[in-house]
Short mmCIF file of C-alpha atoms and ligand atoms in Angstrom, two decimals:
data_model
loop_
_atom_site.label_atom_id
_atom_site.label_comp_id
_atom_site.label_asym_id
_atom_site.label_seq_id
_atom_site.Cartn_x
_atom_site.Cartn_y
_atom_site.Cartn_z
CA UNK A 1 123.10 31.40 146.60
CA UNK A 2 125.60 32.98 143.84
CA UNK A 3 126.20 29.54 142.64
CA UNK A 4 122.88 28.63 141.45
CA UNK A 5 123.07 31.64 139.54
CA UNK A 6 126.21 30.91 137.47
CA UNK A 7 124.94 29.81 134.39
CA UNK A 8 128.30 30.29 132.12
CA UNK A 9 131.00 32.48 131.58
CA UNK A 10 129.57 35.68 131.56
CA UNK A 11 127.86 35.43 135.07
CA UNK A 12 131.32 34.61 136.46
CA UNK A 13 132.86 37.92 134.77
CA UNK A 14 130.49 39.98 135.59
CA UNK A 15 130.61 39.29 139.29
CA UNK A 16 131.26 42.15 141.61
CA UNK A 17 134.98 40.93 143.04
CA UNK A 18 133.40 41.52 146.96
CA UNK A 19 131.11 38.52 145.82
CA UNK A 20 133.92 35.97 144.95
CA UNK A 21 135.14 34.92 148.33
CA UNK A 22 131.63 33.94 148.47
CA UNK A 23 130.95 31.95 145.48
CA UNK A 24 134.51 30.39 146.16
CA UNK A 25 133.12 29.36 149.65
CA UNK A 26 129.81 27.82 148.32
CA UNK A 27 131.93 25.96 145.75
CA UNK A 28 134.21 23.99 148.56
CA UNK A 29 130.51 23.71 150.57
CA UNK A 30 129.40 21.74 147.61
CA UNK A 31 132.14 19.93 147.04
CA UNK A 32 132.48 18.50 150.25
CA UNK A 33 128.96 17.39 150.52
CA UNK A 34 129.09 16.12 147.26
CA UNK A 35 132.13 14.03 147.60
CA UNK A 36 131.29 12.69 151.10
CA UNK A 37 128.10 10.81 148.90
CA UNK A 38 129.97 9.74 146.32
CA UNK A 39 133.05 9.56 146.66
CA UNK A 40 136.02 11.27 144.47
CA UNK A 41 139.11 13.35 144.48
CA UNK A 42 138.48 15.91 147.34
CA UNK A 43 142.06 17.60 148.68
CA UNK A 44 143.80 18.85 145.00
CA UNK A 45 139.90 20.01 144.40
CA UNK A 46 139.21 22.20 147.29
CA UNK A 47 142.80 23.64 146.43
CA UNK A 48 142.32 24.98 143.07
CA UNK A 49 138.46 26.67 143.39
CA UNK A 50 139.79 30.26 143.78
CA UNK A 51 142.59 29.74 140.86
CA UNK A 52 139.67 28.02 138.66
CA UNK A 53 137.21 30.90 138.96
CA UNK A 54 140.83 33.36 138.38
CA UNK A 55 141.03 31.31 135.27
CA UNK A 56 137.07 31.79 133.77
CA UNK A 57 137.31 35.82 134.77
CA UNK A 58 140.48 36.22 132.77
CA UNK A 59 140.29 33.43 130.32
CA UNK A 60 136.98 33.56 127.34
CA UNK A 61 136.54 29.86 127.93
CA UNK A 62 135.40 27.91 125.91
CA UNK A 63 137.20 29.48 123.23
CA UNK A 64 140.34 29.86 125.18
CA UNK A 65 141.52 26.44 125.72
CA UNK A 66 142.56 25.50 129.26
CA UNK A 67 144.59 22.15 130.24
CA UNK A 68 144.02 20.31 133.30
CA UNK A 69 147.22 18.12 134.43
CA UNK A 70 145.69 14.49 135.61
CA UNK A 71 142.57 16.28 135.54
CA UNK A 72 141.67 14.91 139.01
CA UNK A 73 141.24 18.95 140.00
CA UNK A 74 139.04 19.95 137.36
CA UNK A 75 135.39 19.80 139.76
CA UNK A 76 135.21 23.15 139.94
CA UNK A 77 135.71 23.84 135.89
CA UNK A 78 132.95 20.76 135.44
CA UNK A 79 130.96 23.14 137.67
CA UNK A 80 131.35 26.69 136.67
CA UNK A 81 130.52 25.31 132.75
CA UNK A 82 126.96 24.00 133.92
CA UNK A 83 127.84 20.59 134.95
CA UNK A 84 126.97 20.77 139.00
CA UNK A 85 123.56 18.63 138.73
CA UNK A 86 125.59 16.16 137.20
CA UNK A 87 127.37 15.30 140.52
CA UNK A 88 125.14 13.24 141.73
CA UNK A 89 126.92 10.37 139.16
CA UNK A 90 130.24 11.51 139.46
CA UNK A 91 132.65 8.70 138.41
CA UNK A 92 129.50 6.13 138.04
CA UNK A 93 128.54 4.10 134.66
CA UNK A 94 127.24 7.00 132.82
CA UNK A 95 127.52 9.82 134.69
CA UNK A 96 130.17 12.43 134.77
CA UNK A 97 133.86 11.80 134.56
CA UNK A 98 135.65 12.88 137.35
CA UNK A 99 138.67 13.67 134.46
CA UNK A 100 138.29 16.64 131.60
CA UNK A 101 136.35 14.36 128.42
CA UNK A 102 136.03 16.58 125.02
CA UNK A 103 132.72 14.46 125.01
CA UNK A 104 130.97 15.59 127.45
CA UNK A 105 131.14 19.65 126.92
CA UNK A 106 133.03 22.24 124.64
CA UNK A 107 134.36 23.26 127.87
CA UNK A 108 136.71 19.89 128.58
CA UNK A 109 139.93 21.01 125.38
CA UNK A 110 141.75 17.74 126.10
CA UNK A 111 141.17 13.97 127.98
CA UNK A 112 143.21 13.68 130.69
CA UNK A 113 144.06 11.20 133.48
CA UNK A 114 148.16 10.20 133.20
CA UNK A 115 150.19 12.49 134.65
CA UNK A 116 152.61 15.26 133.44
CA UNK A 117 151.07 15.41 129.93
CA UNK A 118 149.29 18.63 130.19
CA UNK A 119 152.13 21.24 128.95
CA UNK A 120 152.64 18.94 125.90
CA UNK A 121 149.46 18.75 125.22
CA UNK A 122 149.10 22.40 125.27
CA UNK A 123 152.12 23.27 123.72
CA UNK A 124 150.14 20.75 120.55
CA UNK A 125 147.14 22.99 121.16
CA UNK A 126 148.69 26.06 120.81
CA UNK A 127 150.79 24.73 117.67
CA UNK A 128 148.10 24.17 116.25
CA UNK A 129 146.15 27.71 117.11
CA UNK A 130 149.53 29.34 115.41
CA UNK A 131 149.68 27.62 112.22
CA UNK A 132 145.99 27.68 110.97
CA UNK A 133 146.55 31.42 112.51
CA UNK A 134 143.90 31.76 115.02
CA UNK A 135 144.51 33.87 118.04
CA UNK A 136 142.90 32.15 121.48
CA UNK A 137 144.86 31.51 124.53
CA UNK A 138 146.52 28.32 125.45
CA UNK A 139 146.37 27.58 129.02
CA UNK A 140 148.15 24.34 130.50
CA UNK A 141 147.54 24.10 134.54
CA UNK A 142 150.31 21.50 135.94
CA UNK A 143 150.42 20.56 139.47
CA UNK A 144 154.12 20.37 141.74
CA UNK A 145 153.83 16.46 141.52
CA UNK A 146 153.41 16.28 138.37
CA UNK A 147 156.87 18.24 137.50
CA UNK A 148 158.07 14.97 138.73
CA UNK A 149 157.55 13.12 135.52
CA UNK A 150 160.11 13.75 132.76
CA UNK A 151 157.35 13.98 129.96
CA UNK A 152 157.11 17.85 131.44
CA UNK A 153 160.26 18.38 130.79
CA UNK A 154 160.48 17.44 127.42
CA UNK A 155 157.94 19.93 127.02
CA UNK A 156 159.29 22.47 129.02
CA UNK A 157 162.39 21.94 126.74
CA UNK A 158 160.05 22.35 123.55
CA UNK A 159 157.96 25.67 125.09
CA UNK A 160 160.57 27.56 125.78
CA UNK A 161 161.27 27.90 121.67
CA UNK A 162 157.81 28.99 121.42
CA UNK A 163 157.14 32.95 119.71
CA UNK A 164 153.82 33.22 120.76
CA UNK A 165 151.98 33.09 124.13
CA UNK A 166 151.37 30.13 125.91
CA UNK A 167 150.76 29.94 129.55
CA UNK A 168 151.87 27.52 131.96
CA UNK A 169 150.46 27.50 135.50
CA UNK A 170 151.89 25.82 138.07
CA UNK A 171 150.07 24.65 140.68
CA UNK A 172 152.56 24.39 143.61
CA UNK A 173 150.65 22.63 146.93
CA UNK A 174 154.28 20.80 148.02
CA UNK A 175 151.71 17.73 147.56
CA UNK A 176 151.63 14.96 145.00
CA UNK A 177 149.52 12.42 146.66
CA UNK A 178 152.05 12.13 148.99
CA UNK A 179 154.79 14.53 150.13
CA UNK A 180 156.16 15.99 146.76
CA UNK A 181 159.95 14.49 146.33
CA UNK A 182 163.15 15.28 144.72
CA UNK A 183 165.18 17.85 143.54
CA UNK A 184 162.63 20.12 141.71
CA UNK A 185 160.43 20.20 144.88
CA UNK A 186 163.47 21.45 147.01
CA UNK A 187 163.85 23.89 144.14
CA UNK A 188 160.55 25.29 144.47
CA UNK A 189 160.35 25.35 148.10
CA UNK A 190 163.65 28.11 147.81
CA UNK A 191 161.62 29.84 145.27
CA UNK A 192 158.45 29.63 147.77
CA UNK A 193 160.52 31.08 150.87
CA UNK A 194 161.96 33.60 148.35
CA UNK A 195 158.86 35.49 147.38
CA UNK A 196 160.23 38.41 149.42
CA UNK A 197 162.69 38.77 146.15
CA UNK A 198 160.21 40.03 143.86
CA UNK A 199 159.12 42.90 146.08
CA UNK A 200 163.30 43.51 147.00
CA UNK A 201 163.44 43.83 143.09
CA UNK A 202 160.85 46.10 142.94
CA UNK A 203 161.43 48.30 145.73
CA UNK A 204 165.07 48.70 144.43
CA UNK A 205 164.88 49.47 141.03
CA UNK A 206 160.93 51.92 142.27
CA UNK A 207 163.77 53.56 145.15
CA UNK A 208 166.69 53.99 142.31
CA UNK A 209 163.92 55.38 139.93
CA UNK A 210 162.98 57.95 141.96
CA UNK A 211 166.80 59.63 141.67
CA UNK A 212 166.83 61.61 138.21
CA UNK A 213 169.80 60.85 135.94
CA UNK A 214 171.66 58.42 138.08
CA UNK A 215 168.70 56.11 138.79
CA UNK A 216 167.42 54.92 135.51
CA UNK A 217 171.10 54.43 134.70
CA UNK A 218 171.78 52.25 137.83
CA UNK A 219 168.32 49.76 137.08
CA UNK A 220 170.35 49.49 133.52
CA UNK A 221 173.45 48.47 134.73
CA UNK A 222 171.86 46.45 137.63
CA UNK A 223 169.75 44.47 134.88
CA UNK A 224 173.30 44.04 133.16
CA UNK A 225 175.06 42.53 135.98
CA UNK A 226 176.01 38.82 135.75
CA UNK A 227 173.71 36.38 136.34
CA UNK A 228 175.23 35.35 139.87
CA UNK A 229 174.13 38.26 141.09
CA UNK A 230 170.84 38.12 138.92
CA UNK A 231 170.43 34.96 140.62
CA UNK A 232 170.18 36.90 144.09
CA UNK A 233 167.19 38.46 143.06
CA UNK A 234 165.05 36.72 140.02
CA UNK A 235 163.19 33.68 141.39
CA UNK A 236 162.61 31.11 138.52
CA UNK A 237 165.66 31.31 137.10
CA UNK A 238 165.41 28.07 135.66
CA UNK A 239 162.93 28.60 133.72
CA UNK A 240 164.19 31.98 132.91
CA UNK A 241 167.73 30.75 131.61
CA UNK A 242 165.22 28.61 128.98
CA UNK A 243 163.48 31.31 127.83
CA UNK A 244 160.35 30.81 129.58
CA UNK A 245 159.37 34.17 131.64
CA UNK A 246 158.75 33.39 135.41
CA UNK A 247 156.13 34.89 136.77
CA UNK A 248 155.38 34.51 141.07
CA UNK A 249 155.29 32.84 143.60
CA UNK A 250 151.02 34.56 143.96
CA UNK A 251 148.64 33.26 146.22
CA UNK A 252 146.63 30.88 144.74
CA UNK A 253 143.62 31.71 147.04
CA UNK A 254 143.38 35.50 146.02
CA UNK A 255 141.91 35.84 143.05
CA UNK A 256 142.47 39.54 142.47
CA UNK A 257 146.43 38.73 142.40
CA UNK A 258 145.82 35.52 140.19
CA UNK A 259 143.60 37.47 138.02
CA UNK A 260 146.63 40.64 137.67
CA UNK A 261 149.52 37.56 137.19
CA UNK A 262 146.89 36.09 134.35
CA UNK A 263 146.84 39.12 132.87
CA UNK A 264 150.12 39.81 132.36
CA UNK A 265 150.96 36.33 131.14
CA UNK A 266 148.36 37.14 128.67
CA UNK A 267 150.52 40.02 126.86
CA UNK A 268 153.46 38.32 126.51
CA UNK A 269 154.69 36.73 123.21
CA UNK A 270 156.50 33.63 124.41
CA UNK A 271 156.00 30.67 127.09
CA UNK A 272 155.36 31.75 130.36
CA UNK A 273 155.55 30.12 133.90
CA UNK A 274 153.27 31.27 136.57
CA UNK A 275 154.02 30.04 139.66
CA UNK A 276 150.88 29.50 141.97
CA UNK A 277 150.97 28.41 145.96
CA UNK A 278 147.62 26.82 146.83
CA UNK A 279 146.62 24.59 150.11
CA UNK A 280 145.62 20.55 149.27
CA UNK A 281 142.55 19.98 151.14
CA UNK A 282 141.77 24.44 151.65
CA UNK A 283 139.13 24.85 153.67
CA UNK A 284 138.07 21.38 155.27
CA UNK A 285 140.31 20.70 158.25
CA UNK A 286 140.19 17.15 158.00
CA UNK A 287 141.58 16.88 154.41
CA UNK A 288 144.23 20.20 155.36
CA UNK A 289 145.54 18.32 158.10
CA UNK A 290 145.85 14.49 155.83
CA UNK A 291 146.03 15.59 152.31
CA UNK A 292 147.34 12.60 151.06
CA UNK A 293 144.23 10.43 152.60
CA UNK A 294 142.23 13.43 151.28
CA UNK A 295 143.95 12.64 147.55
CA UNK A 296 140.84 10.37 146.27
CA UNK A 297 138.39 9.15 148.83
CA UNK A 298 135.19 6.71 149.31
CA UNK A 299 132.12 8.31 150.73
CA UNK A 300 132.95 9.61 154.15
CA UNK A 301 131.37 11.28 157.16
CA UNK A 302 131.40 15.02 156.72
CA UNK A 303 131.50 16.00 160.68
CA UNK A 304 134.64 13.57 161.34
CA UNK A 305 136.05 12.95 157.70
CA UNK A 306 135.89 9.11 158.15
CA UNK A 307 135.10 6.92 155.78
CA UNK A 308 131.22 5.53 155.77
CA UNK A 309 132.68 2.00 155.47
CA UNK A 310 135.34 0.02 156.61
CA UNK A 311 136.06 -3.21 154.93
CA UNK A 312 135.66 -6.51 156.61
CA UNK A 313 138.56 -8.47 154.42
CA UNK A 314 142.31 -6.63 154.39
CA UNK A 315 142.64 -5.32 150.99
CA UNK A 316 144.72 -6.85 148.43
CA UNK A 317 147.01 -3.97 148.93
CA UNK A 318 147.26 -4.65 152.75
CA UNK A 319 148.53 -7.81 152.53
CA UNK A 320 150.78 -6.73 149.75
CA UNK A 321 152.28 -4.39 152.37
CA UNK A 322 152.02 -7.54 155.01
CA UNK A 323 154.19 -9.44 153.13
CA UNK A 324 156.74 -6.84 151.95
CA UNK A 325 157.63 -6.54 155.46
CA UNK A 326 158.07 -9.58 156.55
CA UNK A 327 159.93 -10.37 153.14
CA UNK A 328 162.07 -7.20 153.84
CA UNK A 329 163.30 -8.68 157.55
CA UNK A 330 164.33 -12.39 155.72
CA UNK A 331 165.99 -10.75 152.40
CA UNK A 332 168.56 -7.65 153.09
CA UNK A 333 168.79 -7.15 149.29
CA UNK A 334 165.24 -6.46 148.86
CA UNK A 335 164.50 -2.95 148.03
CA UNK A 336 160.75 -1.08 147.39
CA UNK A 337 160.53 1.04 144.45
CA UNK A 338 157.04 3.52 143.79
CA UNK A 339 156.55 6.14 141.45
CA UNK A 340 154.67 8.90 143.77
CA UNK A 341 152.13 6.46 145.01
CA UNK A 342 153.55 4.77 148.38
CA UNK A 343 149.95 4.34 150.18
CA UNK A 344 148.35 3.52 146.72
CA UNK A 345 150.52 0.62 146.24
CA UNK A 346 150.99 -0.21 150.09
CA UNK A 347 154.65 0.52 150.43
CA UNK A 348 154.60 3.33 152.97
CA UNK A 349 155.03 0.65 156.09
CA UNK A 350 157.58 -0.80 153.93
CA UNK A 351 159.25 2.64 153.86
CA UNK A 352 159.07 3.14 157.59
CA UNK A 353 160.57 0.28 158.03
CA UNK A 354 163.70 0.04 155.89
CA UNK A 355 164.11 4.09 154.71
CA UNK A 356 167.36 3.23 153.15
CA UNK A 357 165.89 0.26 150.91
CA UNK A 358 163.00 2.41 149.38
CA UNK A 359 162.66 4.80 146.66
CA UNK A 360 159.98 6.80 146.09
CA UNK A 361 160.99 8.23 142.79
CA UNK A 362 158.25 10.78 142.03
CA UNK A 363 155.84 10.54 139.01
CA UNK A 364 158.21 8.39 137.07
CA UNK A 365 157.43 5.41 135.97
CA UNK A 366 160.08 4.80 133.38
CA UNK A 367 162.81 5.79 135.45
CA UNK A 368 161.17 3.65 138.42
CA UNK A 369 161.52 0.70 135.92
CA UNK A 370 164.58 1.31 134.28
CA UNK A 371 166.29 2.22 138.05
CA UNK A 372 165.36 -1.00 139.61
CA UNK A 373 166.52 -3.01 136.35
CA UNK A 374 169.30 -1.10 137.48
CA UNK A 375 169.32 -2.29 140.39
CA UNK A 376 169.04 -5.49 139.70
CA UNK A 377 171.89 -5.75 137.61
CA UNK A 378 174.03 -4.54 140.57
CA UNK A 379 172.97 -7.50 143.16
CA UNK A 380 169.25 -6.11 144.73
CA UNK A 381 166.02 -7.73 144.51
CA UNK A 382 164.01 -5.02 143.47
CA UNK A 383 160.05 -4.70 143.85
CA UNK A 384 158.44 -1.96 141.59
CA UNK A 385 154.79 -1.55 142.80
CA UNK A 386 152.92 0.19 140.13
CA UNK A 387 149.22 0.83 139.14
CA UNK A 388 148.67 -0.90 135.69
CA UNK A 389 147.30 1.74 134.10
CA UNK A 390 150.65 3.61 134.67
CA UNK A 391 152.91 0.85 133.80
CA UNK A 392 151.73 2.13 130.24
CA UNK A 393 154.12 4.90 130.89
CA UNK A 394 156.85 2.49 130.55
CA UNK A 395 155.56 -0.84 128.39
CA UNK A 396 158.95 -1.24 126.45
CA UNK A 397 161.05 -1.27 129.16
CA UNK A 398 158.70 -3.44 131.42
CA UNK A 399 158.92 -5.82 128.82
CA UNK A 400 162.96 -5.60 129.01
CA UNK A 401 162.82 -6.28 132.14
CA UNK A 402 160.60 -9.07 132.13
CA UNK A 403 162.73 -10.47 129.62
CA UNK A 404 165.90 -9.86 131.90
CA UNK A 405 164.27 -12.71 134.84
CA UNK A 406 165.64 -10.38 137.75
CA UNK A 407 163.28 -7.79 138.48
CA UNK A 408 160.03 -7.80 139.38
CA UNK A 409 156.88 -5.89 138.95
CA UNK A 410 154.06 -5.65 140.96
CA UNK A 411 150.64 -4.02 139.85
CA UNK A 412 147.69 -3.30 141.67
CA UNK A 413 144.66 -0.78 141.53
CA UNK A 414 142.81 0.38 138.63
CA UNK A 415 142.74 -2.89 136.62
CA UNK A 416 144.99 -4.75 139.30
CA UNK A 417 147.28 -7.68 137.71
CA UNK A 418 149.21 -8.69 140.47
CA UNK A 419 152.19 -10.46 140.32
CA UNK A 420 154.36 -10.49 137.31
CA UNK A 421 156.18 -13.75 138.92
CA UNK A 422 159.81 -14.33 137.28
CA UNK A 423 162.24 -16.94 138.26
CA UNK A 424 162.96 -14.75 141.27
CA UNK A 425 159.93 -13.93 142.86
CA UNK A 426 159.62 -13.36 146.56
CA UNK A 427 159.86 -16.83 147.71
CA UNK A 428 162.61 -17.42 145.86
CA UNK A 429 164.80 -14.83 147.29
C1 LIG B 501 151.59 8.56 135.04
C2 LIG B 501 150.82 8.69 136.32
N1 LIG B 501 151.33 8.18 137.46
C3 LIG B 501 150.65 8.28 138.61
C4 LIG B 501 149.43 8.89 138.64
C5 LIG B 501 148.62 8.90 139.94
N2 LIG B 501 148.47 10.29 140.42
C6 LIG B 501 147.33 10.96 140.23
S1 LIG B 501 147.40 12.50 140.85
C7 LIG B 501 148.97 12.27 141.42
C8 LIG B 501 149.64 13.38 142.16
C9 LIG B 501 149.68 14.63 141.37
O1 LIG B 501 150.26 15.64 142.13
P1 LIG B 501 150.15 17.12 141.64
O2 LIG B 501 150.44 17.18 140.18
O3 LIG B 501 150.99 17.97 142.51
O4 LIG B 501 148.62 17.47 141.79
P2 LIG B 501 147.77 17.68 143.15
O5 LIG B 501 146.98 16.44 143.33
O6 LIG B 501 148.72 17.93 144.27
O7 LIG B 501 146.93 18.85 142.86
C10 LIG B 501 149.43 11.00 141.11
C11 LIG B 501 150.74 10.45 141.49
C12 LIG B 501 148.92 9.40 137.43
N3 LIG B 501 147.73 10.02 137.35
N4 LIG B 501 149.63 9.30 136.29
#
């Protein structure tokens, strides 16, 4: 087994490249037994092995510093940096975190778990790197879903004034736990379908290159024409017009063309974007075909992908999503509000049922809040359902609204609260 004889960094350079479709296979074999017994975050997981081992060929970790976003997909880092006999106690009292903890190795730069924080983060790291002048890479790895959340763009704002390198890589599976949402996820779907671009770009300007005199003067006038036109043919212009260098759409499941993209992000002098296509749930059909059940899972039957054990009680959650329903029929003013996490919180039957009354509003928890305050104000009855460890993302407003007496908030999961009742609680509709 190549696996067993990864012992660090070097192993994984020195690897002869007809070898890594291998070790990439016995990484998703162990992962998938592994999870089934304890339980954990399976589907973004088996999606990022062959990017993670792309990262430790091209990357000197740990003195390169990479950045997982949420850190839910960092399994395969825990287990390339000598941490796979600790899976046995993944996520129990003790045992290993299923998130990046500085604590536990050199390996883990920066403690994750909220969303959209890693290109801030990174962009701090790499701050810092410049001004005591040292000279590793900066790495920040940032999923679709997480583009969602407008902390990334705050920090998208801020990298693109950086003058030396710093990497982002994003990790673009259409997925956030659910189907990605929003404008930004149309965007990169155009930029996913438009791959062919890149090649059209090159081909032109390899053709035009090829005809002495006039040809090298055509790719100059042709990189001179007006950014309509540029538009036509430069994927990422977004990013571009900010000054961060777009760099894709690459397979994120060949690691020869992740390793040549790496590379070149490496030699540039400014923030870069590389845009990465990977597969939630790659290479076990039962979490390819359900992602989104796939996101975080109990322990589960490997053969059939169901879960070892099915409660006897409905979950809080399911009568949560009960009573939304039936609340939803009796009050046409009520509307759902989620921030990326519609099975989490148990308003996907509510969204079936009444598409035009719920809003799922990506990884956005202050605009969630702020939104339905909005709402409120105009006449609805808004319901934000929100785990309570992400309402942190938006205290000062939640407290606003509180304050206000017509919204209310609803949290459940890690920590679960439940209801925040107010004068207008449902009941009272
Ligand atoms: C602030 C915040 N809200 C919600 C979550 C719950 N959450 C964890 S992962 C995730 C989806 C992330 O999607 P993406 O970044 O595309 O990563 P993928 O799982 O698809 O690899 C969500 C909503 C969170 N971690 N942080």
């Amino acid at each position: 087994m190549i696996l067993e004889q990864i012992k660090g960094t070097r192993e994984i350079k020195e690897l002869p490249p007809q070898e890594l479709k291998t070790l990439a296979q016995e990484i998703r074999t162990f992962l998938i037994r592994s999870i089934s017994h304890t339980g954990g975050h399976l589907a973004s997981n088996l999606g990022v092995v062959e990017l993670t081992i792309a990262l430790y060929r091209t990357f000197n970790l740990p003195e390169d510093k990479v950045i997982w976003d949420v850190g839910h997909q960092s399994y395969t880092h825990k287990i390339l940096s000598g941490r796979m006999a600790e899976f046995e106690e993944l996520r129990q009292y003790g045992g290993l975190s299923g998130f990046p903890k500085r604590k536990e190795s050199p390996y883990d730069s920066f403690d994750t778990g909220h969303s959209s924080t890693s290109i801030s983060a990174g962009l701090g790291i790499a701050q810092g790197r410049d001004i005591q002048g040292q000279n590793y890479k900066v790495v920040s790895v940032i999923g679709d879903g997480a583009l969602t959340g407008g902390m990334a763009y705050e920090a998208l704002n801020n990298a693109a004034r950086m003058k030396k390198n710093f990497i982002i890589v994003l990790n673009d599976n259409k997925m956030s736990i659910s189907e990605n949402v929003g404008g930004m996820s149309r965007y990169l779907n155009g930029l996913r379908t438009g791959s062919g671009y890149n090649d059209l770009k090159k081909n032109v300007a390899d053709t035009l290159d090829r005809i002495p005199m006039v040809g090298s003067a055509m790719i100059d006038k042709i990189k001179r024409t007006k950014n309509s036109i540029k538009q036509l043919f430069i994927p990422g212009m977004l990013f571009e017009n900010m000054g961060i260098t777009y760099l894709g759409p690459v397979d994120g499941h060949d690691i020869q063309a992740l390793c040549k993209v790496l590379k070149e992000a490496q030699n540039l002098d400014h923030a870069v974007l590389v845009h990465v296509i990977t597969k939630k749930g790659k290479g076990y059909k039962p979490a390819e075909k359900n992602p989104s059940r796939f996101h975080g899972v109990g322990p589960f039957d490997v053969e059939t992908g169901k879960a070892a054990q099915e409660g006897n009680y409905p979950s809080y959650t399911e009568v949560f999503s009960r009573k939304m329903c039936q609340l939803g029929e009796r009050y046409t003013r009520l509307v759902a509000v989620t921030a990326a996490m519609p099975d989490g919180t148990g308003l996907t039957a509510f969204g079936k049922k009444f598409p035009e009354r719920f809003f799922d509003v990506g990884i956005a928890e202050a605009h969630a809040v702020t939104s339905a305050a909005g709402m409120a104000a105009s006449g609805l009855k808004p319901v934000v359902a929100v785990y309570s460890s992400f309402l942190q993302r938006d205290m000062i407003r939640f407290f606003t609204m509180s304050v206000s007496r017509t919204c209310l908030c609803f949290c459940s999961g890690q920590g679960g609260a439940g209801w925040k009742r107010r004068r207008d609680a449902p009941g009272n509709f």
